[in-house]
Coordinates of C-alpha atoms in Angstrom, one line a residue:
Chain A
M270 CA 0.0 0.0 0.0
S271 CA 1.3 3.4 -0.9
D272 CA 1.9 5.8 1.9
P273 CA 1.2 9.4 1.0
S274 CA 2.8 10.7 4.1
A275 CA 6.1 9.4 3.0
E276 CA 6.1 11.9 0.2
S277 CA 5.1 14.9 2.3
S278 CA 7.3 17.4 0.4
A279 CA 5.9 16.4 -3.0
P280 CA 2.8 18.3 -4.3
V281 CA -0.4 16.5 -3.7
I282 CA -1.2 16.7 -7.4
Q283 CA 1.1 17.5 -10.2
L284 CA 0.1 17.4 -13.8
V285 CA 2.7 18.0 -16.5
G286 CA 1.8 18.6 -20.1
L287 CA -1.4 16.5 -19.7
S288 CA -3.2 16.0 -23.0
K289 CA -6.2 13.9 -23.9
T290 CA -7.6 13.3 -27.3
F291 CA -10.8 11.4 -28.0
G292 CA -11.7 10.0 -31.4
R293 CA -9.8 10.2 -34.7
G294 CA -10.1 12.1 -38.0
A295 CA -13.3 14.2 -38.2
D296 CA -14.4 13.0 -34.8
R297 CA -11.2 14.0 -33.0
V298 CA -11.7 16.1 -29.9
D299 CA -8.8 17.5 -28.0
A300 CA -10.3 17.6 -24.5
L301 CA -7.1 18.5 -22.8
R302 CA -4.2 20.4 -24.4
G303 CA -1.0 20.2 -22.3
I304 CA -2.3 21.0 -18.8
D305 CA 0.3 21.9 -16.1
L306 CA -1.1 22.0 -12.6
R307 CA 0.2 21.8 -9.1
V308 CA -1.8 21.4 -5.9
D309 CA -0.1 21.7 -2.6
R310 CA -1.0 20.1 0.7
G311 CA -3.7 21.4 2.9
H312 CA -5.5 23.6 0.4
V313 CA -9.0 23.6 -0.9
F314 CA -8.2 23.9 -4.6
G315 CA -10.9 25.1 -7.0
F316 CA -10.8 23.8 -10.5
L317 CA -13.0 26.2 -12.4
G318 CA -14.3 26.1 -15.9
P319 CA -17.4 26.1 -18.0
N320 CA -19.0 22.8 -18.9
G321 CA -17.0 21.0 -21.6
A322 CA -13.8 22.8 -20.6
G323 CA -12.1 19.5 -19.5
K324 CA -12.6 19.4 -15.8
S325 CA -14.2 16.0 -15.6
T326 CA -11.7 14.6 -18.1
T327 CA -8.9 15.8 -15.9
I328 CA -10.5 14.2 -12.9
R329 CA -11.1 10.9 -14.7
I330 CA -7.4 10.9 -15.6
L331 CA -6.4 11.7 -12.0
M332 CA -8.5 8.7 -10.8
G333 CA -7.1 6.3 -13.4
L334 CA -10.3 5.9 -15.3
L335 CA -8.9 7.5 -18.5
R336 CA -5.4 7.2 -19.9
P337 CA -3.8 10.5 -21.0
T338 CA -2.7 10.8 -24.6
R339 CA 0.4 12.7 -23.4
G340 CA 1.9 14.0 -20.2
S341 CA 2.2 12.8 -16.7
V342 CA 0.1 12.6 -13.5
A343 CA 1.6 12.3 -10.0
I344 CA -0.3 12.1 -6.8
F345 CA 1.7 12.5 -3.6
G346 CA 4.8 12.3 -5.9
Q347 CA 3.8 8.9 -7.2
P348 CA 2.9 8.3 -10.8
S349 CA -0.9 7.8 -11.2
A350 CA -2.4 5.6 -13.9
P351 CA -5.1 3.0 -14.2
N352 CA -4.5 0.4 -11.4
A353 CA -1.9 2.6 -9.6
P354 CA -1.8 1.7 -5.9
I355 CA -1.8 5.4 -4.9
L356 CA -5.4 5.7 -6.1
S357 CA -6.7 3.7 -3.2
S358 CA -5.5 6.6 -0.9
V359 CA -7.6 9.1 -2.8
G360 CA -11.3 9.7 -2.2
A361 CA -13.4 10.9 -5.1
L362 CA -16.9 11.9 -6.0
I363 CA -16.9 12.0 -9.8
E364 CA -19.6 13.6 -11.9
G365 CA -22.5 12.9 -9.6
A366 CA -22.8 9.9 -7.4
A367 CA -23.5 6.6 -9.1
F368 CA -24.6 3.7 -6.9
Y369 CA -26.3 0.3 -7.1
D370 CA -29.9 1.4 -6.9
F371 CA -31.0 -2.1 -5.7
L372 CA -28.8 -1.9 -2.6
S373 CA -29.3 0.2 0.5
G374 CA -27.0 3.2 1.1
R375 CA -25.3 1.3 3.8
D376 CA -24.7 -1.8 1.6
N377 CA -23.4 0.5 -1.2
L378 CA -20.7 1.8 1.3
R379 CA -20.0 -1.7 2.5
V380 CA -19.5 -2.8 -1.1
L381 CA -17.1 0.0 -1.8
A382 CA -15.2 -0.5 1.5
D383 CA -14.8 -4.2 0.6
T384 CA -13.8 -3.4 -2.9
A385 CA -11.0 -1.2 -1.6
G386 CA -9.9 -4.1 0.7
R387 CA -10.7 -2.0 3.8
G388 CA -12.9 -2.9 6.8
V389 CA -16.4 -1.6 6.9
N390 CA -15.9 -0.1 10.4
R391 CA -16.0 3.5 9.1
V392 CA -19.4 3.1 7.3
E393 CA -21.6 4.0 10.3
T394 CA -19.5 6.9 11.3
L395 CA -19.6 8.4 7.8
L396 CA -23.3 7.8 7.4
D397 CA -23.7 9.8 10.6
Q398 CA -21.4 12.5 9.4
V399 CA -23.3 13.1 6.2
G400 CA -26.7 12.8 8.0
L401 CA -27.9 9.6 6.4
T402 CA -28.0 7.2 9.4
N403 CA -31.8 7.1 9.5
R404 CA -32.1 6.4 5.8
A405 CA -29.1 4.1 5.4
G406 CA -31.2 1.0 5.3
R407 CA -33.4 2.2 2.4
K408 CA -32.6 1.3 -1.2
V409 CA -30.7 4.0 -3.1
S410 CA -33.4 4.0 -5.8
G411 CA -35.5 5.9 -3.3
Y412 CA -32.9 8.5 -2.6
S413 CA -33.2 12.1 -3.7
T414 CA -30.3 13.6 -5.7
G415 CA -29.1 15.4 -2.6
M416 CA -29.1 12.2 -0.6
K417 CA -27.1 10.5 -3.3
Q418 CA -24.6 13.4 -3.3
R419 CA -24.2 13.0 0.4
L420 CA -23.8 9.3 0.1
G421 CA -21.2 10.0 -2.6
L422 CA -19.3 12.2 -0.2
A423 CA -19.4 9.5 2.4
A424 CA -18.0 7.0 -0.2
A425 CA -15.2 9.4 -1.0
L426 CA -14.2 9.6 2.6
L427 CA -14.3 5.8 3.2
A428 CA -10.5 5.4 3.1
D429 CA -10.0 8.5 5.3
P430 CA -8.0 9.9 2.4
E431 CA -5.5 12.8 2.5
L432 CA -6.7 13.9 -0.9
V433 CA -10.4 14.3 -1.7
I434 CA -11.5 15.0 -5.2
L435 CA -15.0 16.4 -5.6
D436 CA -16.6 17.0 -9.0
E437 CA -19.5 19.4 -8.7
P438 CA -20.4 18.2 -5.2
T439 CA -23.4 20.6 -4.7
N440 CA -25.2 19.6 -7.8
G441 CA -28.8 18.7 -7.0
L442 CA -28.7 20.0 -3.4
D443 CA -31.2 22.4 -2.0
P444 CA -29.9 25.7 -0.6
A445 CA -29.6 24.4 2.9
G446 CA -27.8 21.3 1.6
I447 CA -25.5 23.5 -0.4
Q448 CA -24.5 25.4 2.7
D449 CA -24.0 22.2 4.7
M450 CA -21.9 20.7 1.9
R451 CA -19.7 23.8 1.6
S452 CA -19.1 23.9 5.4
F453 CA -18.3 20.3 5.4
I454 CA -15.9 20.6 2.5
R455 CA -14.2 23.6 4.1
S456 CA -13.9 21.6 7.4
L457 CA -12.2 18.8 5.6
A458 CA -9.2 21.1 5.1
T459 CA -9.3 23.2 8.2
D460 CA -10.2 20.5 10.8
G461 CA -9.2 17.3 9.0
G462 CA -6.0 18.6 7.4
K463 CA -7.0 17.1 4.0
T464 CA -6.4 18.5 0.6
V465 CA -9.5 19.1 -1.4
F466 CA -9.6 19.3 -5.2
L467 CA -13.0 20.8 -6.0
S468 CA -14.2 21.0 -9.5
S469 CA -17.1 23.4 -10.1
H470 CA -18.6 25.7 -12.6
I471 CA -20.3 27.7 -9.8
L472 CA -18.0 30.7 -9.4
H473 CA -19.5 31.9 -6.2
E474 CA -19.0 28.5 -4.6
V475 CA -15.4 28.4 -5.6
E476 CA -14.8 31.9 -4.3
Q477 CA -16.4 31.0 -1.0
I478 CA -14.6 27.8 -0.1
C479 CA -11.4 27.7 -2.1
D480 CA -8.1 29.4 -1.4
Q481 CA -6.4 28.4 -4.6
V482 CA -7.9 28.1 -8.0
A483 CA -7.1 27.1 -11.6
I484 CA -9.2 28.1 -14.5
I485 CA -9.5 25.7 -17.3
H486 CA -10.8 26.8 -20.7
R487 CA -11.0 24.7 -23.8
G488 CA -8.7 22.1 -22.4
T489 CA -6.0 24.5 -21.2
V490 CA -5.3 26.0 -17.8
I491 CA -5.3 29.7 -18.4
R492 CA -4.8 31.0 -14.8
Q493 CA -3.7 29.4 -11.6
G494 CA -2.8 30.6 -8.1
P495 CA -4.3 31.9 -4.9
I496 CA -7.7 33.6 -5.4
T497 CA -6.7 36.8 -3.7
E498 CA -3.6 37.1 -5.8
L499 CA -5.4 36.5 -9.0
L500 CA -8.1 39.0 -8.2
S501 CA -5.6 41.6 -7.2
Q502 CA -3.9 41.3 -10.6
S503 CA -7.1 42.4 -12.2
A504 CA -7.9 45.2 -9.7
G505 CA -7.0 48.3 -11.5
R506 CA -10.3 50.0 -11.7
L507 CA -12.0 52.8 -9.8
R508 CA -15.6 53.9 -9.7
V509 CA -16.5 57.5 -9.4
Q510 CA -19.9 59.1 -8.5
A511 CA -19.9 62.8 -9.4
T512 CA -22.3 65.5 -10.7
P513 CA -22.9 66.6 -13.2
I514 CA -21.9 63.3 -14.6
E515 CA -21.5 64.4 -18.2
V516 CA -19.0 67.1 -17.2
A517 CA -17.1 64.6 -15.0
Q518 CA -17.0 62.1 -17.8
G519 CA -15.6 64.8 -20.2
A520 CA -12.9 65.9 -17.7
L521 CA -11.8 62.4 -16.8
S522 CA -11.8 60.9 -20.3
R523 CA -9.0 63.2 -21.3
H524 CA -6.7 61.3 -19.0
W525 CA -8.2 57.8 -18.5
P526 CA -10.4 55.3 -20.3
V527 CA -13.9 55.9 -18.8
E528 CA -17.2 54.0 -19.1
R529 CA -20.5 55.2 -17.8
E530 CA -22.6 52.8 -15.8
G531 CA -25.8 54.6 -14.7
D532 CA -24.8 57.2 -12.1
W533 CA -21.3 55.9 -11.9
L534 CA -18.2 56.3 -14.0
R535 CA -15.8 53.4 -14.2
L536 CA -12.1 54.2 -14.9
Q537 CA -9.2 52.0 -15.8
A538 CA -6.9 53.4 -13.2
G539 CA -5.3 52.2 -10.0
A540 CA -6.1 53.2 -6.5
E541 CA -3.0 55.4 -6.3
T542 CA -4.5 57.8 -8.9
A543 CA -7.6 58.6 -6.8
P544 CA -6.2 62.0 -5.5
T545 CA -5.3 63.1 -9.0
I546 CA -8.8 62.1 -10.1
V547 CA -10.4 64.1 -7.3
R548 CA -8.2 67.2 -8.2
T549 CA -9.2 66.9 -11.8
L550 CA -12.9 66.8 -11.0
V551 CA -12.7 69.7 -8.6
A552 CA -10.8 71.7 -11.2
A553 CA -13.6 71.0 -13.6
E554 CA -16.1 72.3 -11.0
V555 CA -17.7 68.9 -10.5
N556 CA -19.1 67.7 -7.2
V557 CA -17.4 64.5 -6.1
H558 CA -19.6 62.1 -4.1
Q559 CA -17.6 58.9 -4.0
V560 CA -14.4 57.4 -5.4
V561 CA -14.1 53.7 -4.7
Q562 CA -11.9 50.9 -5.8
D563 CA -13.8 48.4 -7.9
R564 CA -13.5 45.0 -6.3
T565 CA -13.2 42.3 -9.0
S566 CA -15.3 39.3 -8.3
L567 CA -14.2 35.8 -9.5
E568 CA -17.0 36.1 -12.0
D569 CA -15.6 39.3 -13.5
F570 CA -12.1 37.8 -13.5
F571 CA -13.3 34.6 -15.2
L572 CA -15.1 36.6 -17.9
Q573 CA -12.0 38.7 -18.4
V574 CA -9.6 35.8 -18.9
T575 CA -12.0 33.8 -21.0
H576 CA -13.4 36.8 -22.8
G577 CA -16.8 35.5 -21.9
E578 CA -16.5 32.5 -24.1
G579 CA -17.5 29.0 -23.2
E580 CA -19.8 26.3 -24.3
D581 CA -21.8 26.9 -21.2
A582 CA -21.0 30.0 -19.2
P583 CA -20.3 29.5 -15.5
V584 CA -23.0 30.7 -13.1
E585 CA -23.1 32.8 -10.0
G586 CA -24.3 30.4 -7.4
Chain B
M575 CA -11.5 -12.2 -0.3
R576 CA -13.0 -8.7 0.5
L577 CA -13.3 -8.0 -3.2
L578 CA -15.1 -11.3 -3.7
R579 CA -17.4 -10.4 -0.8
A580 CA -18.2 -7.1 -2.4
E581 CA -19.1 -8.8 -5.7
L582 CA -21.2 -11.4 -3.9
R583 CA -23.0 -8.6 -2.0
K584 CA -23.8 -6.9 -5.3
L585 CA -25.1 -10.0 -6.9
L586 CA -27.1 -11.3 -4.0
G587 CA -28.5 -7.8 -3.3
N588 CA -30.2 -7.7 -6.7
P589 CA -33.2 -10.0 -6.2
M590 CA -34.8 -9.1 -9.5
L591 CA -31.8 -10.3 -11.4
T592 CA -31.0 -13.4 -9.4
G593 CA -34.6 -14.3 -9.0
F594 CA -35.2 -14.5 -12.8
T595 CA -31.9 -15.9 -13.9
V596 CA -30.4 -17.9 -10.9
W597 CA -32.9 -19.0 -8.3
I598 CA -35.5 -19.7 -11.0
F599 CA -33.8 -23.2 -11.4
P600 CA -34.5 -24.5 -7.9
V601 CA -37.7 -22.5 -7.6
G602 CA -38.9 -23.7 -11.0
I603 CA -38.1 -27.4 -10.4
G604 CA -39.5 -27.1 -6.9
A605 CA -42.8 -25.7 -8.2
F606 CA -43.0 -28.3 -11.0
L607 CA -42.6 -31.1 -8.5
A608 CA -44.9 -29.6 -6.0
I609 CA -47.6 -29.3 -8.6
G610 CA -47.0 -32.8 -9.7
I611 CA -47.2 -34.1 -6.2
G612 CA -50.3 -32.1 -5.5
L613 CA -52.0 -33.4 -8.7
S614 CA -51.1 -37.0 -7.9
F615 CA -53.5 -36.8 -4.9
V616 CA -56.3 -35.6 -7.1
L617 CA -55.8 -36.9 -10.7
K618 CA -53.6 -39.9 -11.3
T619 CA -52.8 -39.4 -15.0
P620 CA -51.2 -36.0 -15.0
G621 CA -49.2 -36.9 -11.9
Q622 CA -48.0 -40.0 -13.7
A623 CA -47.1 -38.1 -16.8
M624 CA -45.0 -35.6 -14.8
A625 CA -43.3 -38.5 -12.9
L626 CA -42.3 -40.0 -16.3
T627 CA -40.2 -36.8 -17.1
S628 CA -37.7 -38.2 -14.6
S629 CA -35.0 -40.5 -15.8
G630 CA -36.0 -43.0 -13.2
A631 CA -32.6 -42.8 -11.4
W632 CA -31.9 -40.2 -8.8
T633 CA -28.2 -40.3 -9.7
T634 CA -29.0 -39.1 -13.2
D635 CA -31.7 -36.6 -12.2
S636 CA -29.5 -35.0 -9.7
A637 CA -26.8 -34.1 -12.2
G638 CA -29.2 -33.0 -14.9
I639 CA -29.0 -29.3 -14.1
W640 CA -25.2 -29.3 -14.7
R641 CA -25.7 -31.0 -18.0
A642 CA -28.1 -28.3 -19.1
V643 CA -25.3 -25.8 -19.5
T644 CA -22.8 -28.2 -21.1
A645 CA -24.4 -30.9 -23.2
F646 CA -25.2 -30.0 -26.8
P647 CA -27.9 -29.2 -27.9
L648 CA -29.5 -28.7 -24.5
N649 CA -26.9 -26.1 -23.6
I650 CA -28.1 -23.7 -26.3
L651 CA -31.2 -23.1 -24.3
G652 CA -29.8 -24.1 -20.9
S653 CA -27.1 -21.5 -21.0
L654 CA -29.4 -18.6 -21.8
L655 CA -30.4 -17.7 -18.2
P656 CA -26.9 -18.1 -16.7
L657 CA -25.6 -16.0 -19.6
A658 CA -28.2 -13.3 -19.0
F659 CA -27.2 -13.2 -15.4
M660 CA -23.5 -12.9 -16.2
A661 CA -24.1 -10.3 -19.0
V662 CA -26.0 -8.0 -16.7
A663 CA -23.5 -8.4 -13.9
F664 CA -20.6 -7.5 -16.2
A665 CA -22.3 -4.9 -18.4
G666 CA -24.4 -3.4 -15.6
E667 CA -21.4 -1.6 -14.1
Y668 CA -21.0 0.4 -17.3
A669 CA -24.7 1.2 -17.6
W670 CA -25.0 2.2 -14.0
G671 CA -21.8 4.3 -14.0
T672 CA -20.5 2.4 -11.0
Y673 CA -17.1 1.5 -12.4
R674 CA -16.0 5.0 -11.7
N675 CA -16.4 4.2 -8.0
V676 CA -15.0 0.7 -8.2
L677 CA -12.0 0.9 -10.5
P678 CA -10.0 3.5 -8.5
R679 CA -10.3 1.2 -5.5
A680 CA -9.1 -2.1 -7.0
H681 CA -7.1 -3.5 -9.8
R682 CA -9.2 -4.0 -12.9
V683 CA -8.0 -7.6 -13.5
A684 CA -8.8 -8.4 -9.8
V685 CA -12.3 -6.9 -10.3
L686 CA -12.9 -9.1 -13.3
A687 CA -11.6 -12.2 -11.6
A688 CA -13.7 -11.5 -8.5
K689 CA -16.8 -10.9 -10.5
T690 CA -16.3 -14.1 -12.5
T691 CA -15.7 -16.1 -9.3
A692 CA -18.8 -14.6 -7.6
L693 CA -21.0 -15.4 -10.7
V694 CA -19.9 -19.0 -10.8
L695 CA -20.3 -19.4 -7.0
V696 CA -23.8 -18.1 -7.0
L697 CA -24.8 -20.2 -10.0
S698 CA -23.2 -23.2 -8.5
A699 CA -25.2 -22.7 -5.3
S700 CA -28.4 -22.6 -7.3
F701 CA -27.4 -25.7 -9.3
I702 CA -26.5 -27.7 -6.2
L703 CA -29.8 -26.7 -4.6
T704 CA -31.6 -27.8 -7.8
S705 CA -29.6 -31.1 -7.6
I706 CA -30.9 -31.8 -4.2
L707 CA -34.5 -30.8 -4.8
T708 CA -34.9 -32.7 -8.1
P709 CA -34.3 -36.3 -6.8
V710 CA -36.2 -35.6 -3.5
G711 CA -39.2 -34.4 -5.4
F712 CA -39.1 -37.1 -8.1
S713 CA -38.8 -39.8 -5.5
I714 CA -42.1 -38.7 -3.9
L715 CA -43.8 -38.1 -7.3
R716 CA -42.8 -41.5 -8.7
R717 CA -43.7 -43.3 -5.4
L718 CA -47.2 -41.7 -5.7
A719 CA -47.4 -42.7 -9.3
G720 CA -46.4 -46.3 -8.4
L721 CA -43.1 -46.1 -10.3
N722 CA -39.7 -47.2 -9.2
Y723 CA -37.0 -44.7 -8.4
G724 CA -33.5 -46.1 -8.0
P725 CA -30.9 -47.1 -7.5
A726 CA -31.0 -48.2 -3.9
V727 CA -28.9 -46.1 -1.6
T728 CA -25.9 -48.1 -0.6
G729 CA -22.3 -47.2 0.2
T730 CA -21.2 -48.2 -3.3
T731 CA -24.0 -46.3 -5.0
I732 CA -23.2 -43.2 -3.1
S733 CA -19.5 -43.4 -3.8
H734 CA -20.1 -43.9 -7.5
F735 CA -22.6 -41.1 -7.5
A736 CA -20.2 -38.8 -5.7
I737 CA -17.6 -39.4 -8.4
S738 CA -19.9 -39.0 -11.3
Y739 CA -21.6 -35.9 -9.8
G740 CA -18.2 -34.4 -9.2
Q741 CA -17.3 -35.0 -12.8
E742 CA -20.5 -33.5 -14.0
M743 CA -19.9 -30.5 -11.7
L744 CA -16.4 -30.1 -13.0
L745 CA -17.6 -30.0 -16.6
G746 CA -20.5 -27.7 -15.6
L747 CA -18.1 -25.3 -13.9
M748 CA -15.9 -25.3 -17.0
G749 CA -19.0 -24.6 -19.1
L750 CA -20.0 -21.7 -16.8
L751 CA -16.5 -20.3 -17.0
V752 CA -16.7 -20.4 -20.8
L753 CA -20.1 -18.6 -20.6
A754 CA -18.5 -16.0 -18.2
G755 CA -15.8 -15.5 -20.8
F756 CA -18.4 -14.8 -23.5
A757 CA -20.4 -12.5 -21.2
A758 CA -17.3 -10.6 -20.1
L759 CA -16.0 -10.1 -23.6
A760 CA -19.5 -9.0 -24.8
A761 CA -19.8 -6.5 -21.9
V762 CA -16.3 -5.0 -22.4
L763 CA -16.9 -4.6 -26.2
T764 CA -20.4 -3.2 -26.0
R765 CA -20.4 -1.4 -22.6
S766 CA -24.2 -1.8 -22.4
I767 CA -26.6 -4.3 -20.8
L768 CA -28.6 -4.8 -24.0
G769 CA -25.4 -5.0 -26.1
G770 CA -23.8 -7.3 -23.6
L771 CA -26.9 -9.6 -23.6
L772 CA -27.2 -9.7 -27.4
A773 CA -23.5 -10.1 -28.1
G774 CA -23.2 -12.7 -25.3
F775 CA -26.2 -14.7 -26.6
G776 CA -24.8 -14.4 -30.1
L777 CA -21.4 -15.7 -29.1
S778 CA -22.7 -18.5 -26.9
V779 CA -25.1 -19.7 -29.6
L780 CA -22.6 -19.3 -32.5
E781 CA -19.9 -21.4 -30.8
P782 CA -21.9 -24.6 -30.5
M783 CA -23.8 -24.0 -33.8
S784 CA -20.6 -23.4 -35.7
F785 CA -20.7 -27.0 -37.0
A786 CA -23.6 -25.9 -39.3
A787 CA -21.3 -23.2 -40.9
L788 CA -18.5 -25.7 -41.2
V789 CA -20.7 -28.4 -42.8
L790 CA -22.0 -25.8 -45.2
I791 CA -18.4 -24.7 -46.2
S792 CA -17.4 -28.3 -46.6
R793 CA -20.3 -28.9 -49.0
V794 CA -19.9 -25.7 -51.0
F795 CA -16.1 -25.9 -51.4
N796 CA -15.9 -29.7 -51.3
W797 CA -13.6 -29.5 -48.4
P798 CA -14.7 -32.2 -45.9
S799 CA -11.7 -31.8 -43.5
V800 CA -12.9 -28.3 -42.6
V801 CA -15.6 -29.9 -40.4
E802 CA -12.8 -31.2 -38.2
L803 CA -12.3 -27.7 -36.9
Y804 CA -15.4 -28.3 -34.8
R805 CA -13.1 -30.5 -32.6
F806 CA -11.6 -27.2 -31.3
T807 CA -14.9 -25.8 -30.0
A808 CA -15.6 -25.7 -26.3
S809 CA -19.0 -27.4 -26.8
Y810 CA -17.6 -30.4 -28.6
N811 CA -14.9 -30.8 -26.0
L812 CA -17.3 -30.6 -23.1
D813 CA -19.3 -33.4 -24.7
N814 CA -16.2 -35.4 -25.5
S815 CA -14.9 -34.9 -21.9
R816 CA -18.2 -36.1 -20.5
A817 CA -18.2 -39.2 -22.8
W818 CA -14.7 -40.1 -21.7
L819 CA -15.4 -39.4 -18.0
L820 CA -18.8 -41.1 -17.7
D821 CA -18.9 -43.6 -20.5
G822 CA -15.2 -44.4 -20.8
H823 CA -15.0 -43.7 -24.6
A824 CA -14.8 -40.7 -26.9
F825 CA -17.9 -38.8 -27.9
Q826 CA -19.8 -40.3 -30.8
S827 CA -20.4 -37.1 -32.8
P828 CA -23.1 -37.1 -35.5
L829 CA -20.5 -35.3 -37.6
T830 CA -18.8 -38.3 -39.3
E831 CA -16.0 -36.0 -40.6
I832 CA -14.6 -36.0 -37.1
T833 CA -12.7 -39.2 -37.1
Q834 CA -10.1 -38.6 -34.4
P835 CA -11.7 -37.1 -31.3
P836 CA -9.2 -35.8 -28.7
A837 CA -8.4 -37.8 -25.6
L838 CA -9.8 -36.7 -22.3
A839 CA -6.7 -34.6 -21.3
G840 CA -6.7 -32.9 -24.8
S841 CA -10.4 -32.0 -24.6
L842 CA -10.1 -30.6 -21.0
M843 CA -7.1 -28.6 -22.2
I844 CA -9.0 -27.2 -25.1
V845 CA -11.9 -26.1 -22.9
A846 CA -9.4 -24.6 -20.4
L847 CA -7.8 -22.7 -23.3
W848 CA -11.1 -21.3 -24.3
I849 CA -11.6 -20.1 -20.8
V850 CA -8.2 -18.5 -20.6
V851 CA -8.4 -16.9 -24.0
L852 CA -11.9 -15.5 -23.5
L853 CA -11.3 -14.2 -19.9
G854 CA -7.7 -13.2 -20.8
T855 CA -8.8 -11.1 -23.8
S856 CA -11.6 -9.5 -21.7
A857 CA -9.1 -8.6 -19.0
W858 CA -6.6 -7.2 -21.5
L859 CA -9.2 -5.1 -23.2
F860 CA -10.7 -4.0 -19.9
N861 CA -7.3 -3.0 -18.5
R862 CA -6.7 -0.7 -21.5
Q863 CA -10.2 0.7 -21.6
D864 CA -11.1 4.3 -21.0
I865 CA -14.0 4.5 -18.5
G866 CA -16.0 7.5 -19.7
E867 CA -19.4 6.6 -18.4

């Protein structure tokens, strides 16, 4: 059995030049085009991208379900491929939970525990953790989508893994369930010391619970790093409220690019230019009400770097 | 062992599947005999007619279920339900999307091996149960119909029966493993339950029926020796092995072109080769396969 702790200095996940092509000739689809990615220990890492960007393909390669066309995958410094022993140390919920409908929730977990060659002693604890103890004896065919997602999370945690990979974990959950799931995921890292690799197309969700993020678009990772750092790179805009707004716009547009948004003017200028802006407006006999730094949301940032393209735009959740 | 337990839990936890394809054998024969026994108390003729479906010997009746999956032409029909059971078990994981939970947790070849073992174990349990119910039921039915049911239970009879039943069971298990090979290959190639069922049925029927194609080719191209290729089929060699084991001579095939039937060891090796090639090919393909579902 592989011991992830023995490779404590290695990144938890490292992808180098990862490519995956499906089909041939006219049917050829380049799902991944040379992805480089590094996830370090103890983070909740958001893997963000529109539907069809390559998130699930990446996760399937990570979990040994797909073979990459080119490139390498390492988990805890050990090469990962189909049948790699290190995979048994990783917990994953991939593209919605799939279970044996004819078995109960409890039996599904027992089957997976036995499949992994582990004891079934954690089954009851995990059922309790995800709030399914009372319904664990019922057949999964009678479960709601949310219950299946929770059972999927329990399945991912069966091996008490150091790395948990979650693909769209809040799909199908009601608002209260979403909040519970987000808190639970965050606690995996903060209380459990686990590394969480979270794939999502819900920008708000990623912004709320992740500290690092990679954005994948059309099979390529286009940005990667701590969320605060990425958002600060794009912060370079000020918003100004002044009257009369037409005069203010005329005065400012001689020096900076200006866009009008209702009662506000939006300038492409850094925070350090705020005093100059105020002086310019006062000189033009304009009343200045507010000058504020425009905080870039992850959604704004995403749209900037992807130019708003995507087969299915990500959503604010 | 834990992987095998997981596979057994999946199979036994699916009563709809096992009910219609596995437990139907003991339940079916039990129901048939119960009806026969019940009728015997009311109407003599139908009860007698049902009693006559027995071979008259409990030693033969008991092993009948194993022969149903190995002896040509009975095996064409007899193997359909076991094959359906196996096809759903192998292909269901693709259709249900559950391989994405299973395969990161265990080696693919080990999963295939555990599944095959579990399938054969469950079917064997059903066949053994059927083997017990059949002679018990027929002994009552025939007694009510005033017919003999032998042979007498003596130490010698039991020891002979144990040997012949063991031999039938060995051939039956080999037949089930050949079926498992067809089902696994069909599932890996089609990745769907319906595809697995159709391809599995196709393969399992084509194999024993290949003599028809060979005879046709021999007639059309005036090439009699081509029929001898039938000597290499699993069906022929299961029949040939049974003839050697139970009758002490080679199988008397209706195909007169087969003049040199293999010896017992040769036939058993050919069947074993079929099992290894079918399951080995399935494992090789499965191991290289992208699981996208």
